[in-house]
Amino acid sequence: MSLLEAERIKLFTTRSPWWCGLLAIALPVGLTALIATQAGGPGSAEFDASATQLLTGLGRSVVMVMAALSITSEYRFGTIRATFQAVPNRTSALLAKTAVTAVPAALIGAVVGFGSWAVFRLIHPDPALALDSAADWRAVAGQPLVFAITAVLSLGVGILIRQTAGAVAVLLVYSLLVEGLVGLIPKIGDDIQHWMPFFAADRFIGVQADAPGLQELPLGPWGYLAYFAAIAVAVLAAGILSAGRRDA
Amino acid sequence: MIEAVGLTKSYGKTLAVDNLSFSVPTGRVTGFLGPNGAGKSTTMRMILGLDTPTGGSALIDGKRYRDLHQPLRTVGALLDAKWVHPNRSARAHLQWLARSNQLPAKRVDEVLEIVGLTAVANKRAGGFSLGMSQRLGIAAALLGDPQVLLFDEPVNGLDPEGILWIRKFMHRLAEEGRTVFVSSHLLSEMALTAQELVVIGRGKLISQSSTEDFVAQATENTVRVRGPQLAALRSALGQAGVSIRDEGESLVVSGMDCADIGELAARTQTVLHELSPQRGSLEEAFMQLTGDSVEYHTEIADGPTPATLVPAGK
Ligand SMILES: Nc1ncnc2c1ncn2[C@@H]1O[C@H](COP(=O)(O)OP(=O)(O)O)[C@@H](O)[C@H]1O
Ligand SMILES: [Mg+2]
């Protein structure tokens, strides 16, 4: 418990997490408001609650940076050594940090999910946007889960790479570019893409679930969430294992 | 008590610490002396469990650091004053450390007071001078009121005022009965601070002894003898088999102490104007002992090789 508190003090006594948190909310919610004003023109497709979540990925990207920074900045400034000096059990220290990173990420996810939905509905009041199915609820209320798991995954990558620039580049390039490009590989591309972690996260939320090519998938929404979580845990475990073996 | 047994650490091809064994006795200031690159910081990181030894072990009161429960209560250490987030206040830095070892929050204000940082406690640590950062590091080391303290080159880069403060502080800690292990590459500094010395060079142990013994052993002890007629004394000294060197008007004798030379002078009825023990400078003594172990020693000391001094065309 005291380890969690120590990590909480660390997180909230520098400014960058606050700015990241603010950006992680303002960016997707603000841009969602913008597209809401353009929504529902003549001939536009039917939409449901998941349509309000199209831009939440932006917030997710900021949370990735925030989570990676929380550990890479410790390596950069040497506070990781102070941490391991105070808490020689590195696994406990890093698990405490994981919890203290995941919880704010979940809160941000909740604000982004419901915020995007609310602001969209406010600007474009459409009965189709009501949360009246399990899929609708999953799309909006599922964001905290996706954000928290994203934070865990990013923290794991940060522990493995240790350098801010490297970790952030890997995370952003992978999530924004590589996963999309994999689908372009002839023949096997789609099959590989169906097992990509952020693809899995999007399947859980259900964005653009009606799109062709997304009809016959190996897993259902909850299966995909479990798969996404399993990958995050595996990356974190790899990070913790390597942090335990390497010199601090 | 800190005990290193066969401590070894290699980074790739670099053997930073080489089969190092020593012990740091309880309740004294022990200096950890060695030229730059000798492996002092590496040894301290291994004692604190930050780096894993390639071989051997370091124990604190018989335990490995990582087996200590809430280690800040047992061992306080300042290895690098910069290991602080620059945007975090001094107080917040101490607060998270205190929390991690379940130390009372009021202890933070106590240690800030001890090191004299109360006035700037809420300022960001990134704006601190080196001296202030060192004090913050010392405050962190004192948080758990530990019996064992480690400091790595605490006076490096400080102004004379800061150096004096640190020196007094070390003494105070030892007077309180704590075990203090402090590294430096300056023997002159250690001679003022430490009672015991562990001396290393190139990762190997050179000696462990009291500071006094080390200085005595390291310094070539000579006696300067001056007087109007020294011929009789000279021959008597010659018969005693000590080595004598002329230095202007006086003789420099090595291998016999003042008392014995005085006796001899009386017996030979020699008038003396001066009879004084000479001590080489501490730094010289240190260089003499660690000379072979100084890394890059040859590159620096030899200067241009003789070949380059041969005029071209010869
Ligand atoms: N993390 C590291 N990686 C590679 N070499 C290192 C590392 N740390 C120290 N060394 C090397 O080990 C030797 C001892 O260094 P160090 O312990 O810092 O000496 P000192 O503190 O006595 O000046 C040096 O040759 C140094 O270059
Ligand atoms: Mg050093």
XYZ file of C-alpha atoms and ligand atoms in Angstrom:
590
model
C 0.000 0.000 0.000
C 2.774 2.397 0.894
C 4.392 1.613 -2.455
C 1.227 2.670 -4.254
C 1.171 5.882 -2.272
C 4.819 6.556 -3.015
C 4.157 6.105 -6.731
C 1.071 8.277 -6.491
C 3.118 11.073 -4.919
C 5.651 10.704 -7.721
C 3.003 10.849 -10.448
C 1.194 13.910 -9.169
C 4.182 16.008 -8.125
C 5.424 16.749 -11.607
C 3.438 18.676 -14.134
C 3.701 16.576 -17.278
C 1.078 13.964 -16.278
C -1.436 16.753 -15.775
C -0.760 18.208 -19.204
C -0.847 14.777 -20.811
C -4.115 14.005 -19.064
C -5.662 17.252 -20.180
C -4.492 16.727 -23.748
C -5.663 13.112 -23.746
C -9.174 14.359 -22.991
C -9.313 17.660 -24.880
C -7.927 16.327 -28.161
C -10.426 13.523 -28.861
C -13.415 15.231 -27.270
C -12.694 18.518 -29.044
C -12.285 16.913 -32.445
C -15.342 14.735 -31.886
C -17.318 17.938 -31.345
C -15.967 19.159 -34.649
C -17.011 16.105 -36.649
C -20.365 16.062 -34.878
C -21.192 19.378 -36.530
C -20.610 17.727 -39.904
C -22.452 14.523 -39.115
C -25.706 13.283 -40.558
C -25.700 15.063 -43.901
C -27.915 13.690 -46.652
C -26.938 10.179 -47.712
C -24.743 9.547 -44.699
C -24.804 6.084 -43.187
C -26.858 5.138 -40.191
C -24.870 5.463 -37.048
C -24.896 4.357 -33.472
C -23.012 5.134 -30.261
C -19.747 3.621 -31.553
C -19.647 6.344 -34.210
C -19.016 8.865 -31.442
C -15.866 6.961 -30.456
C -14.030 7.226 -33.773
C -11.481 9.728 -32.479
C -10.858 8.255 -29.055
C -7.701 6.688 -30.494
C -6.114 10.134 -30.266
C -6.604 10.139 -26.532
C -5.270 6.611 -26.397
C -2.094 7.751 -28.165
C -1.562 10.518 -25.628
C -2.071 8.021 -22.801
C 0.568 5.816 -24.420
C 3.028 8.676 -24.303
C 2.058 9.485 -20.726
C 2.507 5.907 -19.527
C 5.810 5.425 -21.334
C 7.087 8.739 -19.980
C 6.240 7.779 -16.430
C 8.983 5.163 -16.527
C 11.417 6.462 -19.160
C 11.698 9.786 -17.338
C 12.703 7.833 -14.238
C 15.517 6.240 -16.195
C 16.459 9.586 -17.680
C 16.695 11.417 -14.367
C 18.072 8.498 -12.377
C 15.101 8.416 -10.020
C 14.663 4.755 -10.950
C 17.845 4.110 -8.967
C 16.459 6.030 -6.007
C 13.319 3.925 -6.397
C 15.144 0.598 -6.472
C 17.306 1.769 -3.588
C 14.198 2.418 -1.508
C 12.398 -0.663 -2.834
C 14.912 -3.342 -3.824
C 12.113 -5.686 -4.819
C 11.899 -4.332 -8.340
C 8.828 -6.362 -9.222
C 6.818 -4.757 -6.388
C 8.089 -1.302 -7.258
C 7.162 -1.684 -10.924
C 3.791 -3.290 -10.201
C 2.958 -0.353 -7.938
C 3.896 1.976 -10.750
C 1.747 -0.043 -13.145
C -1.292 0.310 -10.908
C -0.700 4.016 -10.415
C -0.411 4.487 -14.188
C -3.383 2.322 -15.118
C -5.910 3.905 -12.761
C -5.566 7.493 -14.071
C -5.547 6.066 -17.596
C -8.876 4.374 -16.875
C -10.293 7.637 -15.541
C -9.103 9.472 -18.629
C -10.658 6.711 -20.739
C -13.976 7.148 -18.969
C -13.979 10.889 -19.533
C -12.957 10.469 -23.167
C -15.556 7.758 -23.836
C -18.505 9.426 -22.201
C -17.285 12.911 -23.101
C -17.076 12.099 -26.792
C -20.478 10.498 -26.732
C -22.067 13.364 -24.796
C -20.578 16.163 -26.859
C -21.532 14.395 -30.086
C -25.086 13.969 -28.914
C -25.296 17.530 -27.722
C -24.315 18.882 -31.101
C -26.104 16.262 -33.133
C -29.112 15.061 -31.170
C -30.050 11.806 -32.850
C -32.031 9.058 -31.141
C -29.733 6.508 -32.809
C -26.974 7.622 -30.457
C -28.772 6.494 -27.326
C -27.060 3.813 -25.314
C -29.689 1.189 -25.860
C -27.771 -1.972 -26.591
C -24.920 -3.949 -25.076
C -22.764 -2.947 -28.044
C -23.506 0.735 -27.413
C -22.554 0.459 -23.792
C -19.407 -1.470 -24.632
C -18.366 1.205 -27.125
C -18.590 4.015 -24.601
C -18.147 2.462 -21.180
C -15.470 0.104 -22.521
C -13.013 2.954 -23.032
C -11.667 2.934 -19.454
C -10.684 -0.712 -19.918
C -8.995 -0.067 -23.240
C -7.167 2.992 -21.909
C -5.974 1.167 -18.799
C -4.694 -1.803 -20.788
C -3.031 0.568 -23.262
C -1.247 2.222 -20.337
C -0.014 -1.136 -19.036
C 1.256 -2.131 -22.479
C 3.008 1.236 -22.939
C 4.585 1.054 -19.510
C 5.934 -2.383 -20.372
C 7.450 -1.030 -23.581
C 8.902 1.901 -21.617
C 10.536 -0.440 -19.098
C 12.018 -2.522 -21.911
C 13.344 0.400 -23.985
C 14.100 2.849 -21.140
C 14.605 5.828 -23.463
C 11.757 8.278 -23.959
C 12.321 8.955 -27.644
C 12.733 5.292 -28.481
C 9.758 4.082 -26.486
C 7.408 6.791 -27.741
C 8.521 6.285 -31.343
C 8.015 2.532 -31.148
C 4.578 2.893 -29.578
C 3.259 5.570 -31.928
C 4.758 4.221 -35.115
C 3.511 0.760 -34.267
C -0.008 1.706 -33.275
C -0.586 4.399 -35.893
C 1.284 2.934 -38.850
C 2.440 -0.639 -38.614
C -0.884 -2.191 -37.686
C -2.593 -0.449 -40.598
C 0.112 -1.333 -43.082
C 0.121 -5.003 -42.125
C -3.341 -5.294 -43.655
C -1.869 -4.342 -47.017
C 0.326 -7.421 -47.203
C -1.185 -9.598 -49.919
C -3.065 -12.728 -48.885
C -1.911 -13.148 -45.281
C -2.118 -9.462 -44.315
C -5.698 -9.626 -43.077
C -5.106 -12.738 -41.046
C -2.115 -11.177 -39.311
C -4.016 -7.969 -38.720
C -6.752 -9.859 -36.942
C -4.223 -10.685 -34.227
C -2.776 -7.206 -33.758
C -3.251 -5.723 -30.253
C -4.753 -2.352 -31.145
C -6.920 -3.926 -33.802
C -8.154 -6.118 -30.978
C -8.850 -3.045 -28.839
C -10.856 -1.451 -31.650
C -12.871 -4.656 -32.126
C -13.812 -4.560 -28.460
C -15.025 -0.975 -28.760
C -16.678 -1.901 -32.036
C -15.783 1.124 -34.147
C -16.897 0.688 -37.746
C -18.139 -2.771 -36.910
C -20.242 -2.812 -40.084
C -17.279 -2.383 -42.391
C -16.737 -5.137 -44.911
C -13.835 -7.377 -43.985
C -14.636 -7.134 -40.315
C -17.445 -9.627 -40.405
C -15.633 -12.910 -40.020
C -13.215 -12.502 -37.166
C -11.547 -15.129 -35.010
C -12.727 -13.600 -31.726
C -15.755 -11.794 -30.345
C -15.533 -8.391 -28.630
C -14.782 -9.748 -25.167
C -12.404 -12.331 -26.566
C -10.553 -9.502 -28.226
C -10.420 -7.538 -24.983
C -8.955 -10.547 -23.176
C -6.456 -10.981 -26.010
C -5.455 -7.299 -25.837
C -5.041 -7.565 -22.061
C -2.992 -10.746 -22.382
C -0.557 -9.029 -24.747
C -0.244 -6.052 -22.409
C 0.446 -8.315 -19.441
C 3.010 -10.287 -21.440
C 4.872 -7.113 -22.454
C 4.781 -5.818 -18.887
C 6.046 -9.147 -17.569
C 8.901 -9.062 -20.085
C 9.716 -5.528 -18.937
C 9.684 -6.410 -15.249
C 11.766 -9.506 -15.882
C 14.399 -7.555 -17.767
C 14.424 -4.730 -15.197
C 15.116 -7.333 -12.532
C 18.087 -8.692 -14.413
C 19.673 -5.547 -15.757
C 21.778 -3.124 -13.771
C 19.639 -0.179 -12.757
C 29.291 -3.284 9.101
C 29.677 -3.516 5.353
C 31.583 -6.460 4.014
C 32.689 -7.078 0.453
C 33.924 -10.534 -0.401
C 35.555 -11.188 -3.742
C 33.400 -8.497 -5.324
C 33.845 -8.500 -9.095
C 32.104 -6.603 -11.869
C 32.819 -6.566 -15.554
C 31.064 -4.459 -18.157
C 31.780 -6.274 -21.380
C 35.554 -6.235 -21.607
C 36.039 -3.652 -18.862
C 36.854 -5.205 -15.515
C 35.594 -2.387 -13.296
C 35.956 -4.195 -9.969
C 38.337 -7.094 -9.601
C 37.984 -9.593 -6.745
C 37.646 -6.862 -4.141
C 37.400 -7.786 -0.463
C 37.239 -5.311 2.392
C 35.204 -4.483 5.445
C 33.856 -1.196 6.711
C 33.873 -1.181 10.516
C 30.909 0.010 12.552
C 30.835 3.483 14.073
C 33.672 5.044 12.131
C 34.222 7.080 8.989
C 35.868 4.862 6.419
C 37.252 6.483 3.326
C 37.040 4.702 -0.012
C 39.963 6.036 -1.920
C 41.024 5.501 -5.482
C 41.809 7.463 -8.618
C 39.030 8.212 -11.107
C 37.863 5.056 -12.821
C 39.147 2.841 -10.013
C 35.706 1.316 -9.496
C 34.452 3.168 -6.420
C 31.037 4.081 -7.784
C 30.583 0.622 -9.263
C 31.377 -0.944 -5.892
C 28.880 1.316 -4.161
C 26.182 0.503 -6.712
C 26.791 -3.183 -6.045
C 26.586 -2.680 -2.274
C 23.171 -1.073 -2.835
C 21.997 -3.858 -5.108
C 21.650 -1.524 -8.094
C 24.231 -3.382 -10.160
C 24.510 -7.134 -9.947
C 28.053 -8.348 -9.239
C 29.641 -10.639 -11.804
C 31.130 -12.450 -8.840
C 31.398 -12.230 -5.072
C 28.999 -10.418 -2.808
C 28.510 -7.381 -0.611
C 26.771 -7.744 2.733
C 25.414 -5.166 5.148
C 25.230 -6.498 8.687
C 25.387 -9.935 7.145
C 22.529 -9.382 4.722
C 22.366 -8.646 1.028
C 20.894 -5.202 0.395
C 17.923 -6.623 -1.462
C 17.011 -8.736 1.544
C 16.736 -5.715 3.821
C 13.209 -4.845 4.866
C 12.559 -1.127 4.228
C 16.242 -0.580 3.486
C 16.200 3.193 3.992
C 15.918 2.451 7.710
C 19.203 0.532 7.625
C 21.282 2.132 4.898
C 21.213 5.690 3.641
C 23.132 6.532 0.512
C 23.973 9.419 -1.727
C 25.518 8.128 -4.928
C 24.530 10.916 -7.283
C 22.909 14.182 -6.258
C 21.299 14.457 -9.690
C 19.031 11.434 -9.195
C 16.065 13.707 -8.586
C 13.301 14.716 -10.981
C 14.106 18.349 -11.821
C 10.453 19.388 -11.807
C 9.701 17.878 -8.432
C 10.092 19.931 -5.277
C 12.643 18.918 -2.675
C 9.841 18.168 -0.251
C 7.910 16.009 -2.732
C 11.080 14.064 -3.531
C 11.579 13.266 0.137
C 7.878 12.586 0.612
C 7.697 9.759 -1.891
C 10.909 8.254 -0.555
C 9.606 8.420 3.019
C 6.286 6.898 2.007
C 7.937 3.982 0.216
C 9.583 2.893 3.475
C 6.639 3.862 5.701
C 8.605 6.589 7.399
C 6.550 9.244 9.206
C 5.780 12.306 7.090
C 7.173 14.633 9.754
C 10.595 13.059 9.209
C 10.693 14.901 5.860
C 10.632 18.269 7.589
C 13.166 17.080 10.133
C 15.776 16.105 7.551
C 15.114 19.278 5.549
C 15.887 21.178 8.733
C 19.039 19.129 9.403
C 20.534 19.930 6.001
C 19.257 23.498 6.016
C 16.909 23.301 3.037
C 13.677 24.208 4.822
C 13.462 27.586 3.120
C 13.619 26.100 -0.382
C 11.711 22.894 0.348
C 8.922 23.715 -2.083
C 11.183 24.864 -4.920
C 11.857 22.583 -7.858
C 15.006 20.546 -7.355
C 16.085 21.250 -10.944
C 16.898 24.817 -9.959
C 19.200 23.823 -7.122
C 22.936 24.502 -7.120
C 25.221 21.498 -6.800
C 25.707 22.227 -3.117
C 21.958 22.333 -2.524
C 21.472 19.137 -4.524
C 24.095 17.424 -2.373
C 22.246 18.547 0.723
C 18.992 17.214 -0.667
C 20.743 13.918 -1.374
C 22.045 13.831 2.180
C 18.571 14.607 3.496
C 17.284 11.632 1.507
C 20.042 9.442 2.924
C 19.113 10.474 6.475
C 15.356 9.915 6.045
C 15.265 6.503 7.672
C 17.719 7.495 10.412
C 20.022 4.691 9.217
C 23.062 3.367 11.060
C 24.990 2.887 7.826
C 25.651 5.711 5.370
C 27.284 5.646 1.945
C 28.418 8.749 0.107
C 30.028 8.741 -3.321
C 32.383 11.680 -3.849
C 30.185 14.032 -1.825
C 32.546 17.003 -2.076
C 33.203 16.734 -5.802
C 32.619 20.068 -7.483
C 31.656 21.894 -4.294
C 33.001 25.271 -3.273
C 35.179 25.455 -0.113
C 32.198 26.377 2.006
C 30.266 23.350 0.794
C 33.270 21.087 1.311
C 33.655 22.274 4.879
C 29.984 21.718 5.558
C 30.102 18.146 4.228
C 33.284 17.389 6.150
C 31.774 18.580 9.430
C 28.653 16.668 8.650
C 30.531 13.382 8.190
C 32.220 13.896 11.532
C 28.912 14.568 13.181
C 27.444 11.385 11.740
C 30.370 9.350 13.039
C 30.129 10.991 16.460
C 26.542 9.804 16.547
C 27.987 6.321 16.240
C 27.028 5.701 12.636
C 29.023 3.761 10.090
C 30.040 6.093 7.294
C 31.582 4.904 4.034
C 32.645 7.810 1.861
C 34.522 7.735 -1.409
C 36.935 10.222 -2.871
C 39.781 10.401 -5.326
C 41.604 12.902 -3.091
C 43.742 11.570 -0.263
C 44.077 15.051 1.209
C 40.315 15.179 1.584
C 40.138 11.683 3.065
C 42.956 12.416 5.501
C 40.728 15.119 7.003
C 37.555 13.091 7.010
C 38.255 9.395 7.417
C 39.674 7.322 10.236
C 39.939 4.165 8.158
C 40.912 3.871 4.532
C 40.064 1.310 1.898
C 42.301 2.117 -1.050
C 41.688 0.690 -4.508
C 43.198 1.092 -7.931
C 41.915 -0.422 -11.183
C 39.269 -2.302 -9.276
C 41.753 -4.067 -7.019
C 42.350 -3.595 -3.313
C 45.616 -1.795 -2.589
C 45.327 -1.531 1.155
C 42.974 -1.353 4.069
C 44.277 0.306 7.207
C 43.805 3.264 9.477
C 44.329 6.581 7.724
C 47.314 7.257 9.949
C 49.016 3.991 9.068
C 48.304 4.500 5.415
C 49.814 7.948 5.402
C 52.835 6.782 7.416
C 53.343 3.790 5.200
C 52.819 5.752 2.047
C 55.003 8.671 2.917
C 58.701 8.295 2.677
C 59.721 9.305 6.216
C 62.910 11.339 6.233
C 64.612 13.580 8.750
C 66.303 16.838 7.902
C 69.493 17.517 9.886
C 71.185 20.913 9.776
C 74.222 22.148 11.694
C 77.621 23.868 11.325
C 79.749 20.692 11.451
C 78.099 17.509 10.410
C 81.133 15.412 9.395
C 81.260 13.333 12.607
C 77.552 12.733 12.600
C 77.659 11.822 8.959
C 80.208 9.100 9.482
C 78.334 7.782 12.521
C 75.149 7.648 10.457
C 77.080 5.940 7.723
C 78.188 3.256 10.125
C 74.594 2.781 11.275
C 73.793 1.912 7.663
C 71.109 4.509 6.934
C 70.906 6.368 3.669
C 72.003 9.982 3.590
C 71.432 12.608 0.980
C 72.931 16.123 0.891
C 70.462 18.911 0.341
C 72.275 22.253 0.402
C 73.560 22.863 3.918
C 71.674 19.960 5.426
C 71.480 16.199 5.390
C 68.297 14.297 4.598
C 68.331 10.987 6.431
C 65.973 8.140 5.780
C 65.759 4.967 7.795
C 66.208 6.463 11.252
C 63.859 8.617 13.294
C 64.529 11.958 15.015
C 65.064 10.464 18.460
C 67.797 8.096 17.329
C 69.520 10.742 15.237
C 69.419 13.102 18.238
C 71.075 10.474 20.434
C 73.709 9.892 17.842
C 74.341 13.627 17.556
C 74.832 13.862 21.318
C 77.259 10.958 21.302
C 79.289 12.537 18.495
C 78.960 15.934 20.194
C 77.465 17.549 17.124
C 75.775 20.924 17.320
C 72.428 20.816 15.542
C 70.541 23.798 14.198
C 67.657 21.739 12.914
C 66.354 18.228 13.385
C 62.977 17.861 11.755
C 60.885 15.020 10.366
C 59.868 15.504 6.731
C 56.690 14.234 5.213
C 56.032 14.017 1.522
C 52.734 15.481 0.453
C 49.769 13.215 0.872
C 48.926 13.355 -2.796
C 52.454 12.253 -3.648
C 52.150 9.401 -1.208
C 48.876 8.384 -2.747
C 50.215 8.559 -6.267
C 53.172 6.515 -5.137
C 50.943 3.740 -3.867
C 48.337 3.759 -6.580
C 50.659 4.891 -9.342
C 50.703 1.537 -11.085
C 46.973 1.267 -10.832
C 45.930 4.577 -12.267
C 43.943 3.973 -15.358
C 45.366 5.698 -18.453
C 48.384 6.404 -16.286
C 50.908 5.791 -19.004
C 49.101 7.821 -21.629
C 48.991 10.854 -19.409
C 52.277 10.619 -17.594
C 54.611 9.579 -20.349
C 53.810 12.428 -22.688
C 55.361 12.212 -26.126
C 57.316 9.036 -26.648
C 61.095 9.462 -27.017
C 60.853 8.570 -30.686
C 58.953 11.748 -31.428
C 61.665 13.771 -29.738
C 64.316 12.581 -32.114
C 64.851 15.416 -34.592
C 63.723 14.586 -38.085
C 66.431 13.626 -40.528
C 68.793 12.244 -37.938
N 27.627 1.153 -16.623
C 28.900 0.988 -17.064
N 29.122 0.448 -18.266
C 30.377 0.268 -18.722
N 31.495 0.604 -18.049
C 31.336 1.152 -16.838
C 30.043 1.375 -16.283
N 30.202 1.932 -15.061
C 31.533 2.040 -14.866
N 32.220 1.572 -15.932
C 33.682 1.509 -16.042
O 34.149 0.882 -14.886
C 35.329 1.525 -14.421
C 35.128 1.995 -13.002
O 34.217 3.076 -12.991
P 33.691 3.773 -11.667
O 33.161 2.732 -10.756
O 32.760 4.839 -12.082
O 35.019 4.392 -11.060
P 35.193 5.540 -9.967
O 33.873 5.766 -9.332
O 36.211 4.992 -9.025
O 35.695 6.741 -10.681
C 35.648 2.626 -15.404
O 36.579 2.128 -16.327
C 34.327 2.881 -16.060
O 34.523 3.346 -17.363
Mg 32.806 7.574 -9.247
